[in-house]
Coordinates of C-alpha atoms in Angstrom, one line a residue:
M1 CA -52.7 20.0 12.0
R2 CA -49.8 22.1 13.2
N3 CA -49.7 24.8 15.9
T4 CA -53.5 24.7 16.1
P5 CA -55.2 25.4 19.5
L6 CA -57.1 22.3 20.7
A7 CA -60.2 24.5 21.5
E8 CA -60.7 25.2 17.8
V9 CA -61.2 21.6 16.9
D10 CA -62.1 19.8 20.2
G11 CA -65.8 19.6 19.2
L12 CA -65.2 17.8 16.0
D13 CA -67.0 14.4 15.7
R14 CA -63.8 12.4 15.3
A15 CA -62.3 9.9 17.8
V16 CA -58.7 11.0 17.2
L17 CA -57.3 14.5 16.6
A18 CA -53.6 15.0 16.0
I19 CA -51.8 18.3 16.5
G20 CA -48.1 19.1 16.1
T21 CA -46.8 22.1 18.1
D22 CA -43.4 23.8 18.3
Y23 CA -42.5 25.5 21.5
P24 CA -39.9 28.1 22.5
D25 CA -36.9 26.8 24.5
P26 CA -37.5 26.7 27.4
Y27 CA -41.2 26.9 27.8
L28 CA -43.7 26.3 30.6
L29 CA -47.2 25.2 29.6
A30 CA -49.0 26.2 32.7
W31 CA -51.6 24.1 34.7
H32 CA -54.5 23.0 32.5
E33 CA -56.6 19.9 31.6
H34 CA -58.3 18.4 28.6
R35 CA -61.7 16.9 28.0
R36 CA -60.1 14.2 25.8
A37 CA -57.4 11.7 26.6
Q38 CA -54.0 12.9 25.4
V39 CA -51.0 11.1 24.0
L40 CA -48.1 13.7 24.2
Y41 CA -45.2 12.6 22.1
A42 CA -41.8 14.3 22.3
A43 CA -40.6 14.5 18.6
T44 CA -37.6 16.5 19.9
G45 CA -36.3 17.7 23.2
I46 CA -37.4 16.6 26.7
M47 CA -40.5 17.2 28.7
R48 CA -41.3 17.2 32.4
V49 CA -45.0 16.6 33.1
E50 CA -46.3 17.4 36.6
T51 CA -49.6 16.5 38.2
E52 CA -50.8 16.8 41.8
E53 CA -49.4 13.3 42.6
S54 CA -46.2 12.9 40.6
T55 CA -43.8 14.1 38.0
W56 CA -42.9 12.3 34.7
T57 CA -39.8 12.8 32.7
V58 CA -40.4 12.3 28.9
P59 CA -37.2 12.0 26.8
T60 CA -37.2 12.4 23.0
A61 CA -39.1 9.7 21.1
R62 CA -41.2 8.7 24.1
A63 CA -44.7 9.7 25.0
V64 CA -46.8 10.3 28.1
L65 CA -50.4 9.2 28.3
I66 CA -52.5 11.8 30.1
P67 CA -56.0 10.8 31.2
P68 CA -59.0 13.0 30.5
G69 CA -59.6 15.7 33.1
T70 CA -56.1 15.4 34.6
R71 CA -54.8 18.8 35.7
H72 CA -51.1 19.0 34.7
Q73 CA -48.4 21.4 33.6
V74 CA -45.5 20.7 31.2
T75 CA -41.9 22.1 31.2
M76 CA -40.5 22.0 27.6
L77 CA -36.8 21.9 26.9
G78 CA -36.2 22.2 23.1
V79 CA -39.5 20.4 22.4
S80 CA -41.5 19.9 19.3
T81 CA -44.6 17.8 20.2
R82 CA -47.0 15.6 18.4
S83 CA -50.2 15.2 20.4
L84 CA -53.1 12.8 19.9
Y85 CA -56.4 13.9 21.5
I86 CA -58.8 11.0 21.8
E87 CA -62.4 10.8 22.8
P88 CA -62.6 9.0 26.1
D89 CA -65.2 6.5 24.8
A90 CA -62.7 5.3 22.2
V91 CA -60.1 4.3 24.8
P92 CA -61.9 2.6 27.7
W93 CA -58.5 0.9 28.6
F94 CA -56.8 4.3 29.1
P95 CA -54.8 4.4 32.4
E96 CA -56.3 6.4 35.3
R97 CA -53.0 8.2 36.0
C98 CA -50.2 9.5 33.7
R99 CA -47.9 6.9 32.2
V100 CA -44.7 7.3 30.1
V101 CA -44.4 4.7 27.3
G102 CA -41.9 3.8 24.7
V103 CA -42.9 4.4 21.1
S104 CA -42.2 1.8 18.4
E105 CA -41.2 2.7 14.9
L106 CA -44.7 1.8 13.7
L107 CA -46.4 4.0 16.3
R108 CA -44.1 6.9 15.6
A109 CA -44.9 6.7 11.9
L110 CA -48.6 6.6 12.6
I111 CA -48.4 9.6 14.9
L112 CA -46.4 11.6 12.3
A113 CA -48.9 10.6 9.6
A114 CA -51.9 11.6 11.8
V115 CA -50.6 15.1 12.2
D116 CA -50.8 15.6 8.4
M117 CA -54.4 14.3 8.2
E118 CA -57.4 16.5 7.7
P119 CA -59.1 17.0 11.0
R120 CA -62.5 16.1 9.5
Y121 CA -61.2 12.9 7.9
R122 CA -63.8 10.8 6.1
E123 CA -65.1 7.6 7.5
H124 CA -63.7 4.5 5.8
S125 CA -60.9 6.5 4.3
R126 CA -57.1 5.9 4.6
D127 CA -57.0 8.6 7.4
A128 CA -59.7 6.8 9.3
A129 CA -57.8 3.6 9.0
V130 CA -54.7 5.4 10.4
A131 CA -56.7 6.6 13.4
H132 CA -58.1 3.1 14.0
L133 CA -54.7 1.5 13.8
L134 CA -53.3 4.2 16.2
L135 CA -55.8 3.1 18.9
H136 CA -54.8 -0.5 18.5
E137 CA -51.1 0.3 18.8
L138 CA -51.6 2.5 21.8
E139 CA -53.4 -0.2 23.8
S140 CA -50.4 -2.5 23.8
L141 CA -47.8 -0.1 25.1
A142 CA -45.8 -1.0 28.3
P143 CA -45.1 1.7 30.9
L144 CA -41.6 3.0 31.6
P145 CA -40.3 3.8 35.1
L146 CA -39.9 7.5 34.4
D147 CA -42.0 9.0 37.2
V148 CA -41.1 10.4 40.6
P149 CA -44.1 10.2 42.9
L150 CA -44.8 13.1 45.2
P151 CA -46.4 12.9 48.7
A152 CA -49.5 14.7 49.6
E153 CA -48.3 15.8 53.1
P154 CA -47.5 19.5 52.5
R155 CA -44.2 19.9 54.4
L156 CA -42.7 16.7 52.9
R157 CA -43.9 17.7 49.5
R158 CA -42.2 21.1 49.7
L159 CA -39.0 19.4 50.5
C160 CA -39.4 16.9 47.6
E161 CA -40.1 19.7 45.1
A162 CA -37.1 21.7 46.3
F163 CA -34.9 18.5 46.0
L164 CA -36.1 18.0 42.4
R165 CA -34.9 21.4 41.4
G166 CA -31.3 20.5 42.5
P167 CA -31.0 16.8 43.4
D168 CA -27.9 15.4 45.2
V169 CA -27.7 11.6 45.6
H170 CA -25.9 12.1 48.9
D171 CA -28.4 14.6 50.4
P172 CA -28.5 13.3 54.0
P173 CA -31.7 12.1 55.5
A174 CA -30.7 14.0 58.7
R175 CA -31.3 17.3 56.9
W176 CA -34.9 16.2 56.0
C177 CA -35.4 14.9 59.5
A178 CA -34.3 18.2 61.0
A179 CA -36.6 20.2 58.7
L180 CA -39.6 18.0 59.6
N181 CA -38.6 17.5 63.2
V182 CA -39.0 13.7 62.9
S183 CA -36.7 10.6 63.3
E184 CA -35.2 8.8 60.3
R185 CA -37.5 5.9 60.9
T186 CA -40.5 8.3 60.8
L187 CA -39.1 9.9 57.6
N188 CA -39.0 6.6 55.9
R189 CA -42.6 5.8 57.0
M190 CA -43.7 9.2 55.6
F191 CA -42.0 8.4 52.3
H192 CA -43.5 4.9 52.1
R193 CA -46.9 6.2 52.9
G194 CA -46.7 9.2 50.4
T195 CA -44.7 7.7 47.5
G196 CA -44.7 3.9 47.9
M197 CA -40.9 3.8 48.4
G198 CA -38.3 4.6 51.1
F199 CA -36.3 7.8 51.2
A200 CA -33.0 6.4 49.7
R201 CA -34.8 4.7 46.8
W202 CA -36.8 7.9 46.1
R203 CA -33.7 10.0 46.2
Q204 CA -31.9 7.7 43.8
R205 CA -34.8 7.6 41.4
A206 CA -35.2 11.4 41.4
C207 CA -31.4 11.8 40.6
V208 CA -31.5 9.4 37.7
L209 CA -34.5 11.0 36.1
H210 CA -33.2 14.5 36.6
S211 CA -30.1 13.4 34.7
L212 CA -32.1 12.8 31.5
Q213 CA -32.4 16.5 30.8
H214 CA -28.6 16.9 31.1
L215 CA -28.0 13.9 28.9
A216 CA -30.5 15.2 26.3
A217 CA -28.5 18.5 26.2
G218 CA -25.3 16.6 25.4
T219 CA -23.6 16.9 28.8
P220 CA -20.9 14.3 29.2
V221 CA -21.7 11.4 31.5
T222 CA -18.8 12.3 33.8
R223 CA -20.1 15.8 34.2
V224 CA -23.7 14.6 34.9
A225 CA -22.5 12.2 37.5
A226 CA -20.6 15.0 39.3
L227 CA -23.6 17.4 39.1
L228 CA -25.7 14.8 40.9
G229 CA -23.1 14.0 43.6
Y230 CA -22.1 10.5 42.5
D231 CA -18.6 9.5 43.6
N232 CA -17.7 8.4 40.1
P233 CA -19.3 7.9 36.7
A234 CA -19.4 4.1 37.2
A235 CA -21.7 4.5 40.3
F236 CA -24.0 6.8 38.3
T237 CA -24.1 4.4 35.3
T238 CA -24.9 1.5 37.6
A239 CA -27.8 3.4 39.2
F240 CA -29.0 4.6 35.8
R241 CA -29.0 1.1 34.3
N242 CA -30.6 -0.5 37.3
L243 CA -33.6 1.9 36.9
L244 CA -33.9 2.2 33.2
G245 CA -32.3 -1.0 31.9
R246 CA -30.0 0.9 29.6
P247 CA -26.8 3.0 30.0
P248 CA -26.8 6.8 30.1
S249 CA -25.3 6.9 26.6
A250 CA -28.6 5.5 25.2
Y251 CA -30.3 8.8 26.2
R252 CA -27.7 11.2 25.0
R253 CA -28.6 13.7 22.2
P254 CA -27.7 12.3 18.8
G255 CA -24.4 13.8 17.6
S256 CA -23.2 14.6 21.1
G257 CA -20.5 12.0 21.2
G258 CA -22.4 8.9 22.2
P259 CA -25.0 6.5 20.7
R260 CA -28.6 7.4 20.8

């Protein structure tokens, strides 16, 4: 199915429904939730998925697992999605919070094939076998560190959200302390309590993940490093590789001058 509203088919007696959707660039899919579990795959472009507790950056050829009933919104940048909507009883192992995962060549082929299936596929048919195999492949996926947790404390959360709109790796903790009227030690305690990491680590993580949208747009690594306030491209590349295990060039848009 392509460009079909989920509401039109959600009630079908099938464990797996697959829908391909093309979005304008850019596009904000406002806050909503699904009865089914969702596997949201970025066939093109880059997505930013937000929930009450965190944000996830989803580059091309990766997917985010969204649990049933999870309120979320999605910012789309040049995105064409392939979504699997799965009955909760069919995936008892599904994570309780969102998770970005890598997508193998086999899983990618299965997702693309599922979009072309009839929504009322027959039991014991080839399409039913594809749906069954999809569930097996999804269960074995390992999570990727592509989330930036957000604290619940309202004042700190507002500062974090503002930072995510224009991150700077050298943004001084003193600025945050002044805004919150707390000491640097207290600021770190607030970050550990609200996000599970200290201020400096959170700041670095937010900058690296923000860079993915620039890299996907074909922006040169030197320019991305400067935009985020790094002293030089080597410092940015080191931080990027430490978090994601690969250099920034691995996430650049194909045909933009670097390897995929």
